[in-house]
Coordinates of N, CA, C and O in Angstrom, one line a residue:
X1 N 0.9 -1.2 0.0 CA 0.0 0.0 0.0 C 0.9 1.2 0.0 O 1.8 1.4 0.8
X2 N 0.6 2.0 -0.9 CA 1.2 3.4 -1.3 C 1.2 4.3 0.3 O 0.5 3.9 1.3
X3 N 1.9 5.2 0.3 CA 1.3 6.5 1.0 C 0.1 7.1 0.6 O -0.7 7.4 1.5
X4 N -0.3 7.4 -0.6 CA -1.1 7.9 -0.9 C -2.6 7.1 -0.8 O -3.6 7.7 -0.5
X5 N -2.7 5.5 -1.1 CA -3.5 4.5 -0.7 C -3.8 5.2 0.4 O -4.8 5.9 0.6
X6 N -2.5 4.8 1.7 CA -2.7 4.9 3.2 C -3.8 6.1 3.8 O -4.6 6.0 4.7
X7 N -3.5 7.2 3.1 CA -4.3 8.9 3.1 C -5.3 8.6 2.8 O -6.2 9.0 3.6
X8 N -5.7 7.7 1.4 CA -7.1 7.8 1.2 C -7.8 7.1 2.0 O -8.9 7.4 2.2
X9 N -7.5 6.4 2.4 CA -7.9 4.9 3.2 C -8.1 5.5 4.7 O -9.2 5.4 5.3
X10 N -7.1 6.1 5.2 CA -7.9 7.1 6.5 C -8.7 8.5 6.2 O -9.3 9.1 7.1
X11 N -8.9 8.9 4.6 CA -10.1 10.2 4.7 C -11.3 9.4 4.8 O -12.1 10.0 5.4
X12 N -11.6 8.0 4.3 CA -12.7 7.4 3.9 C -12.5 7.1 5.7 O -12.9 8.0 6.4
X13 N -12.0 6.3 6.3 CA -12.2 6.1 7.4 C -12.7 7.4 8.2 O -13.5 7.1 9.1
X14 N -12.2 8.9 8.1 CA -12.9 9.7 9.4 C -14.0 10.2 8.3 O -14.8 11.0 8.9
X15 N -14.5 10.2 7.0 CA -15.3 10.7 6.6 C -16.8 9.1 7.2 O -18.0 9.3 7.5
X16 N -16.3 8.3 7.2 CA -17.4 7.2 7.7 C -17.8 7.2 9.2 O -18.9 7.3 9.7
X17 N -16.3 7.1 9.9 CA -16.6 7.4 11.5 C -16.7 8.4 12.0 O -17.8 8.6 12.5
X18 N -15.9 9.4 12.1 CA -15.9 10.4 12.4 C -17.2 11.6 12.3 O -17.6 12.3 13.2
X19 N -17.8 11.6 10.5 CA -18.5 12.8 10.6 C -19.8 12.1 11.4 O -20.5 12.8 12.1
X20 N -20.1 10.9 11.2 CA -21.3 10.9 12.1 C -20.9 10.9 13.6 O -21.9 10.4 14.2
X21 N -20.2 11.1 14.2 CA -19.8 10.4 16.0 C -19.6 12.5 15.7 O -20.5 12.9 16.4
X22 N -19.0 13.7 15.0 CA -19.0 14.8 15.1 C -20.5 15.1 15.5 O -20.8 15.2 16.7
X23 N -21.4 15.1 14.5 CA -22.6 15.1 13.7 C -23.8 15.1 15.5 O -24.5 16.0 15.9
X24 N -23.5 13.3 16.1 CA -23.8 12.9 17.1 C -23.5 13.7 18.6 O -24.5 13.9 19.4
X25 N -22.3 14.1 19.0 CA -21.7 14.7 19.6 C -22.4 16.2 19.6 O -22.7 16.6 20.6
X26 N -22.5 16.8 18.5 CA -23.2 18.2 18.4 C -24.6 17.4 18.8 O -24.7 17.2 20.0
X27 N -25.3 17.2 18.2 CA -26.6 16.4 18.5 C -27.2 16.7 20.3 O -28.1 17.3 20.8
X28 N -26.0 15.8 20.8 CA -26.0 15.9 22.2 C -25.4 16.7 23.0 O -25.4 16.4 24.2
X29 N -24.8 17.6 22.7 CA -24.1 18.7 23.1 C -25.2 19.4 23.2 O -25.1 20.0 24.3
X30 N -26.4 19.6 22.4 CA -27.6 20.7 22.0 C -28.2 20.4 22.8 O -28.4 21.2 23.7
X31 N -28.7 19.1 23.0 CA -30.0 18.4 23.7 C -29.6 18.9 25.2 O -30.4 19.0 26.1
X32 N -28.0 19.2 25.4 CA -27.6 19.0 26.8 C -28.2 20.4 27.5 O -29.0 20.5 28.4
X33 N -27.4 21.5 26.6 CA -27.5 22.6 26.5 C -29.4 23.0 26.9 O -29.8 23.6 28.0
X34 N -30.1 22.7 26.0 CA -31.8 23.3 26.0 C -32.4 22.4 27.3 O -33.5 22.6 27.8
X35 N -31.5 21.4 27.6 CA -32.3 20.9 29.3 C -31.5 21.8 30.4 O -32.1 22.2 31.3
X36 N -30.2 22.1 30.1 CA -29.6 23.5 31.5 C -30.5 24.4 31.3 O -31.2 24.7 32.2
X37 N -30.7 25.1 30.2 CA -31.4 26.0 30.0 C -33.3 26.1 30.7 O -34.0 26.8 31.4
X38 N -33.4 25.1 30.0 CA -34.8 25.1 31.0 C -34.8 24.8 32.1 O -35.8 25.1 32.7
X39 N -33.9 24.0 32.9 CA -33.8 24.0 34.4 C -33.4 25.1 35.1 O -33.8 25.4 36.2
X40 N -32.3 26.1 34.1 CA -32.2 27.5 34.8 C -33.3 28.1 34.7 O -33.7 28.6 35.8
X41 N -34.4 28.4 33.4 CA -35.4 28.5 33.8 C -36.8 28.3 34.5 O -37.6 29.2 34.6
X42 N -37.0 27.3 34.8 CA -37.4 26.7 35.8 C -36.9 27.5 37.3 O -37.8 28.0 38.0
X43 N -35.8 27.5 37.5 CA -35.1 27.7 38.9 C -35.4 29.7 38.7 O -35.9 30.4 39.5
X44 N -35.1 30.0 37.7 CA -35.5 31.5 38.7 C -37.0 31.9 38.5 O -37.3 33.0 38.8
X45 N -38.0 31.0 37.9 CA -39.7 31.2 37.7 C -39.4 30.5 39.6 O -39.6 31.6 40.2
X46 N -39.2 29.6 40.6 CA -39.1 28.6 41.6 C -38.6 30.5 42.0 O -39.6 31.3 42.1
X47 N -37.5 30.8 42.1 CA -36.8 32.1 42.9 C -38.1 33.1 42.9 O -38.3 33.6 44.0
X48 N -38.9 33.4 42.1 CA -39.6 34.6 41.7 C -41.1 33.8 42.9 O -41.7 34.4 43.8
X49 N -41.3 32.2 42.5 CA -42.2 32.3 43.4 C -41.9 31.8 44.7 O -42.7 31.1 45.3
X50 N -40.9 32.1 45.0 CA -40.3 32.3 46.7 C -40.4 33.6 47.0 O -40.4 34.1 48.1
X51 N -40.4 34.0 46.1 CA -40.2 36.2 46.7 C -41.6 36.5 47.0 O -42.0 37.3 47.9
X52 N -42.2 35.8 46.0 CA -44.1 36.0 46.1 C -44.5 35.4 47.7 O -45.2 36.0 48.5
X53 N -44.1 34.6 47.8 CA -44.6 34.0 48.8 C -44.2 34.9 50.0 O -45.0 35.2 50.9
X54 N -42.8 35.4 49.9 CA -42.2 36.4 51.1 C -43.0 37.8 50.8 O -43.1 38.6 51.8
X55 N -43.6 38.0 49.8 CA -44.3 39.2 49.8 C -46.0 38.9 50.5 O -46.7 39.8 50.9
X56 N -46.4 37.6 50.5 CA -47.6 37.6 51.5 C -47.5 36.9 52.8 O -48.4 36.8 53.6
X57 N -46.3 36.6 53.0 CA -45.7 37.0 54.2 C -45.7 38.0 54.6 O -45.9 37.9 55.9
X58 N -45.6 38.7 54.4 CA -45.4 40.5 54.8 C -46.3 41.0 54.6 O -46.2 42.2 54.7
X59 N -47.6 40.4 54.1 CA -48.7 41.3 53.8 C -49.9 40.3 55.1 O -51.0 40.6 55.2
X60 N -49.5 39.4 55.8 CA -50.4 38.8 56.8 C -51.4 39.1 57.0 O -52.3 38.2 57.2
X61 N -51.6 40.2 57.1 CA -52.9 40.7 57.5 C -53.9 40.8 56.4 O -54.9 41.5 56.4
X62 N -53.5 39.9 55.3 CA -54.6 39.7 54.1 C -55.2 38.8 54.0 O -56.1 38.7 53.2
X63 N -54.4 37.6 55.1 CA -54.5 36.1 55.3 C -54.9 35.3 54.0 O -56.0 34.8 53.8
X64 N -53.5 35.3 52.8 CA -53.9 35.1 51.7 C -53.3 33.4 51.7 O -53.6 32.6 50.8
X65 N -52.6 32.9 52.7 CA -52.5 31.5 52.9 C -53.5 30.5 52.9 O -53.7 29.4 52.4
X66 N -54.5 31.4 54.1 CA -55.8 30.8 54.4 C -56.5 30.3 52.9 O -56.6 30.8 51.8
X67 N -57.0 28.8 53.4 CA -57.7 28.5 51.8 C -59.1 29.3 52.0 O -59.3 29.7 50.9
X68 N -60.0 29.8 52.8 CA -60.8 30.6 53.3 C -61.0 31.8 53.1 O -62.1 32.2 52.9
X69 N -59.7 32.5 53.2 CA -59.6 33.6 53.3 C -59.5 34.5 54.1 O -58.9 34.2 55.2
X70 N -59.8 35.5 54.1 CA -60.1 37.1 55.2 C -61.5 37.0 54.9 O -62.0 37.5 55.8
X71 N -62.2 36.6 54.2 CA -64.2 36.8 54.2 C -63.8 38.7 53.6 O -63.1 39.1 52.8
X72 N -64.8 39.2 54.5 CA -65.3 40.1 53.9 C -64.4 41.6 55.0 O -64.3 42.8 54.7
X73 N -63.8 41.1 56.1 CA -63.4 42.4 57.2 C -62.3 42.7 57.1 O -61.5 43.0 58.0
X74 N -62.1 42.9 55.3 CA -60.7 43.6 54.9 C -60.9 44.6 54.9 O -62.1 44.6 55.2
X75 N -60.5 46.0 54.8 CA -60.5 47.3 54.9 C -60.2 47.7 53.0 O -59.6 46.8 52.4
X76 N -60.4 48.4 52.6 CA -60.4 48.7 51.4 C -59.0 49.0 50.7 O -58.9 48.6 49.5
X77 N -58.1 49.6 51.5 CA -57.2 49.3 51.6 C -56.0 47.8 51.4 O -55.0 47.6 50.7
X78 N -56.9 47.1 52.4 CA -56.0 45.6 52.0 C -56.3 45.0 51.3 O -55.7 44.0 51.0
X79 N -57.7 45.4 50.5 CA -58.7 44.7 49.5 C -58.0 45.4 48.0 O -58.3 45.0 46.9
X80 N -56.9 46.5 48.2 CA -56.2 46.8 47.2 C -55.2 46.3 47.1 O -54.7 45.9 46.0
X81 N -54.6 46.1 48.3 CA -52.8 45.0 48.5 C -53.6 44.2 48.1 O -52.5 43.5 47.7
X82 N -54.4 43.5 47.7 CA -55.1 42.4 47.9 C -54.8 41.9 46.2 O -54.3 40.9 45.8
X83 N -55.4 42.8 45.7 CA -55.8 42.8 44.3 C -54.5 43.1 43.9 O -54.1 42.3 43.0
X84 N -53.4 44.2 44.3 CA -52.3 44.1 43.6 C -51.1 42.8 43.9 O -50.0 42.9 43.3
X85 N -51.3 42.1 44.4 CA -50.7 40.9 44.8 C -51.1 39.9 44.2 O -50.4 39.1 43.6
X86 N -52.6 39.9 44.1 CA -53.0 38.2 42.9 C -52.5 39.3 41.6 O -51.8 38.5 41.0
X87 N -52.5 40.4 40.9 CA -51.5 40.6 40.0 C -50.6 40.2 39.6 O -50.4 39.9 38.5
X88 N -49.7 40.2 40.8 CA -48.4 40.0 40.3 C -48.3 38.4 40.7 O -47.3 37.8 40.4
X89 N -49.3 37.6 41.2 CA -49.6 36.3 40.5 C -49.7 36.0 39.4 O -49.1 35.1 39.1
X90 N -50.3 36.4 38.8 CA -51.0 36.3 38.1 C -50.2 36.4 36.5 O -50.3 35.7 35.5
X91 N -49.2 37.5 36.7 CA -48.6 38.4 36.1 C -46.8 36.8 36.0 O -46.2 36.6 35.0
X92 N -46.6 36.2 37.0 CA -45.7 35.0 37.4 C -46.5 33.9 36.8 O -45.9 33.4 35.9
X93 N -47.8 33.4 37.1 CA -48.3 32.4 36.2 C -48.2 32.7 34.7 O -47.8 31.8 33.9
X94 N -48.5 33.7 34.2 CA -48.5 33.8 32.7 C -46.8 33.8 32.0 O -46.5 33.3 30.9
X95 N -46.2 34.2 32.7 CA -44.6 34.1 32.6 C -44.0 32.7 32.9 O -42.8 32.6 32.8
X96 N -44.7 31.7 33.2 CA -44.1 30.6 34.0 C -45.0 29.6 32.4 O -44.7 28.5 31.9
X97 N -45.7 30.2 32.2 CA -46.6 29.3 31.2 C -45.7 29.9 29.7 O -45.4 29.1 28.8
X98 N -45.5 31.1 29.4 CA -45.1 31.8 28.4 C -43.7 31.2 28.1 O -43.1 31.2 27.1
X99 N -43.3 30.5 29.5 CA -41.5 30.2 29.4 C -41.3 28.6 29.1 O -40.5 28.1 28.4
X100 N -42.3 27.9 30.1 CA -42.4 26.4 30.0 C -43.4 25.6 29.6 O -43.1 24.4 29.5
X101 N -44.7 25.9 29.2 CA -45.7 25.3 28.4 C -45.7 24.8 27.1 O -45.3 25.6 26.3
X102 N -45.9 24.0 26.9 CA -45.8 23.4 25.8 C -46.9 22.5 25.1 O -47.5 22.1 26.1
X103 N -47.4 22.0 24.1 CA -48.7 21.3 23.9 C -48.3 19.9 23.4 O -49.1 19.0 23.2
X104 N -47.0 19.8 23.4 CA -46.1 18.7 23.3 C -45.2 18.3 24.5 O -44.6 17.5 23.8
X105 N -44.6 18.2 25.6 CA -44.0 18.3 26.4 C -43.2 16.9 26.4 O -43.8 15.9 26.1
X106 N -41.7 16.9 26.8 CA -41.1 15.8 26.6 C -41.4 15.5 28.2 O -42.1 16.4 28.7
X107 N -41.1 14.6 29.0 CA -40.8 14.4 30.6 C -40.6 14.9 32.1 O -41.2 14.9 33.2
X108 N -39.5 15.3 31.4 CA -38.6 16.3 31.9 C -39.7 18.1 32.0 O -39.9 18.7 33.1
X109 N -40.1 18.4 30.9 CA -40.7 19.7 30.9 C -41.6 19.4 31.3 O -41.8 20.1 32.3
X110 N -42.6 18.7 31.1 CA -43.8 18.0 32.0 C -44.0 18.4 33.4 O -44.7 19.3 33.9
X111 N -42.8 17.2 34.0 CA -42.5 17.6 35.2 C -42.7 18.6 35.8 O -43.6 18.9 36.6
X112 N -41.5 19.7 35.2 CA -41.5 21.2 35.7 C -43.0 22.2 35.7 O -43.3 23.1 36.4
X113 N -43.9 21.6 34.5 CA -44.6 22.5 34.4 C -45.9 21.9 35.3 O -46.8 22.7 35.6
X114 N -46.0 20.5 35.6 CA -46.7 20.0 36.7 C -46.7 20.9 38.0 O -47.7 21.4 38.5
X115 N -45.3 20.8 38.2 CA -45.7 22.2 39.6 C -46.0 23.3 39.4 O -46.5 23.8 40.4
X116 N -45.8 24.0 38.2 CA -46.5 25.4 38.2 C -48.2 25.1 37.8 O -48.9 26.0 37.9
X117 N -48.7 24.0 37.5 CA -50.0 23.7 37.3 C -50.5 23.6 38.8 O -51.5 24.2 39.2
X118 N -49.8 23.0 39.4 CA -50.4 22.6 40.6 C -50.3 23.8 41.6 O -51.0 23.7 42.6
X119 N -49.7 25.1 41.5 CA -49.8 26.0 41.8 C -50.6 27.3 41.9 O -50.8 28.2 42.6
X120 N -51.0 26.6 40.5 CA -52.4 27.5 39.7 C -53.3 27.0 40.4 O -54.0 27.6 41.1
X121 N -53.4 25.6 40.1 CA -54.9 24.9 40.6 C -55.1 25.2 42.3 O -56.2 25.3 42.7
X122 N -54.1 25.2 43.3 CA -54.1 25.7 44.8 C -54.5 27.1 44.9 O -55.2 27.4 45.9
X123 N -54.1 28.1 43.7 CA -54.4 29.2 44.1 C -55.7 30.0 43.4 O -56.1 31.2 43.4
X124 N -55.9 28.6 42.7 CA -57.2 29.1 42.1 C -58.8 28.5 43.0 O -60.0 28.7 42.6
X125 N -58.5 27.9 44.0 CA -59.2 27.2 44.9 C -59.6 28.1 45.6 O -60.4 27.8 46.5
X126 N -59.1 29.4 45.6 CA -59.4 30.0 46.5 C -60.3 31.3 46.1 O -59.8 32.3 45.5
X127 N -61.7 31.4 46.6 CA -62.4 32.1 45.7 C -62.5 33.4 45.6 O -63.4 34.0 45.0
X128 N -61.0 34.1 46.8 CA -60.8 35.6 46.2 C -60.0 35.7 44.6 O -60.3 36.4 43.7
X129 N -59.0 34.7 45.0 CA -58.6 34.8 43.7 C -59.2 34.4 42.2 O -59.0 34.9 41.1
X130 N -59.8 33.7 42.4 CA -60.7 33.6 41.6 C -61.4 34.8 41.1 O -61.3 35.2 39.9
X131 N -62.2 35.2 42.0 CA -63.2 36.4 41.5 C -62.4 37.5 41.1 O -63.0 38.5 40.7
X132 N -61.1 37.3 41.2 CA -60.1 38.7 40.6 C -59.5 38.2 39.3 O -59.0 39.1 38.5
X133 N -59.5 37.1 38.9 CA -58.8 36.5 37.5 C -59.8 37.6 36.5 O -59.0 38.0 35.7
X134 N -61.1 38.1 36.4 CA -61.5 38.9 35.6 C -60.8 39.6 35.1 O -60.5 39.6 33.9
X135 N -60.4 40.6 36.1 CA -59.6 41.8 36.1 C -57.9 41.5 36.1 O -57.1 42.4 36.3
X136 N -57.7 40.6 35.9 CA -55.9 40.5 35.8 C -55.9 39.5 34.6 O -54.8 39.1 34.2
X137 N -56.9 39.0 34.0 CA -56.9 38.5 32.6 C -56.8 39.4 31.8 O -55.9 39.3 30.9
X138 N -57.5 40.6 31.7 CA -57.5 41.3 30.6 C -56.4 41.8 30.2 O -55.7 42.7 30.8
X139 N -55.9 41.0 28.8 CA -55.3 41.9 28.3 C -53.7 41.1 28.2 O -52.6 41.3 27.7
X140 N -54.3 39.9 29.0 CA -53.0 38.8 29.0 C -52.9 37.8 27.7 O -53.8 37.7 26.9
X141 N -52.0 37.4 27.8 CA -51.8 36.4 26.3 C -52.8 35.6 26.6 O -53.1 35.2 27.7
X142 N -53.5 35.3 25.1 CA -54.7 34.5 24.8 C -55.2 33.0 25.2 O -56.3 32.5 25.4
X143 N -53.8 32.4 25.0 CA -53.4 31.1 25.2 C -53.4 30.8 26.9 O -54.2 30.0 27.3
X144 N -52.6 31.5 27.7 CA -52.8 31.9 28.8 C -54.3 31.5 29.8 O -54.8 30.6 30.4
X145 N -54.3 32.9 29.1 CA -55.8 33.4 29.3 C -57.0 32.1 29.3 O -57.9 32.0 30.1
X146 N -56.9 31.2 28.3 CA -57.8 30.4 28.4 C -57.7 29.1 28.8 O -58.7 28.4 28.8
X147 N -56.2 28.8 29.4 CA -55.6 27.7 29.9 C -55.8 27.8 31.4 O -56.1 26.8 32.1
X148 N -55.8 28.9 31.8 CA -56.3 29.0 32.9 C -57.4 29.1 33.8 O -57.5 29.0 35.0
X149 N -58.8 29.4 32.4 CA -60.0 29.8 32.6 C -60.6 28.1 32.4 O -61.8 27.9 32.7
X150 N -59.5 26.9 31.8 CA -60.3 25.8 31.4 C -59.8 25.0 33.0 O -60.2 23.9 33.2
X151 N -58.8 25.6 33.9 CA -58.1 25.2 34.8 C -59.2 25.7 36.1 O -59.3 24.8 36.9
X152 N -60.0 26.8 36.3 CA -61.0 27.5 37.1 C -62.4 26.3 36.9 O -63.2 25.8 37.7
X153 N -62.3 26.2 35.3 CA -63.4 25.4 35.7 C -63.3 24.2 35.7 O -64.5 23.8 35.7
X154 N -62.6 23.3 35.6 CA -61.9 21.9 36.3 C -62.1 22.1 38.0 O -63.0 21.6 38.7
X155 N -61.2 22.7 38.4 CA -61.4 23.1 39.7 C -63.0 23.0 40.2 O -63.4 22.5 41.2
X156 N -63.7 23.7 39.0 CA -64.8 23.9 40.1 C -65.8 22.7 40.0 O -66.7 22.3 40.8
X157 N -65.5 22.2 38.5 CA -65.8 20.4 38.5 C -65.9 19.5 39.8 O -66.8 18.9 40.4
X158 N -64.1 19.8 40.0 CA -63.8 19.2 41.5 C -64.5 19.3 42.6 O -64.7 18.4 43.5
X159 N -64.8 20.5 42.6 CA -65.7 21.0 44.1 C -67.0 21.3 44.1 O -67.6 21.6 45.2

């Protein structure tokens, strides 16, 4: 066998092995990549609704933990913290759905988005928030908007 045999005989070899094991390698390099990626997203939508939670901590006196509620002996006042807080719920569910929702979902994204479902459906159980989804829908993405309205009335299937 020539040298020049030898050359051809290893291009045909990394053109056979090589570009698919390159080809492969990128393949899963990507796949690796778009699962960090949505786990980082996942983890700061999880940070954002830890701050929420520290913000009705601090608002106690709205008793928005209670599945019950405050009833009616809110002052008008806290019936505004009230309303601006399931906002910026509200305002975190549609961001949590806009980032991780999908109508296809592999496992993995499932998962993640199981807990922000299940987060909806707890906080939609509760029929202040409820009666405020009116006013913090308008004007939200459509898809959203109606994924959550088909999620209110499941809920209320339930109950």
């Amino acid at each position: 066998m020539t040298l020049l045999e030898k050359m051809e005989f290893l291009s045909y070899v990394v053109t056979v092995v090589g570009l698919p094991l390159a080809i492969l390698t990128y393949v899963l390099e990507q796949r690796r990549e778009r699962r960090n990626e949505d786990e980082e997203i996942f983890q700061r939508l999880s940070d954002e609704y830890r701050e929420f939670l520290k913000l009705v901590l601090d608002n106690s006196d709205l008793h928005l933990l209670r599945s019950e509620g405050a009833g009616e002996t809110l002052t008008e006042e806290q019936k505004e913290r009230r309303l601006a807080i399931f906002g910026i719920l509200v305002s975190l569910f549609e961001r949590a759905y806009l980032l991780v929702y999908e109508d296809t979902m592999d496992k993995q994204t499932r998962r993640m988005w199981q807990s922000w479902e299940d987060y909806m459906r707890e906080w939609i159980r509760r029929a202040e928030f409820r009666d405020s989804l009116a006013v913090h829908l308008e004007g939200e993405d459509e898809e959203f908007t109606t994924y959550i309205r088909r999620l209110v009335e499941s809920e209320k299937a339930r109950s």
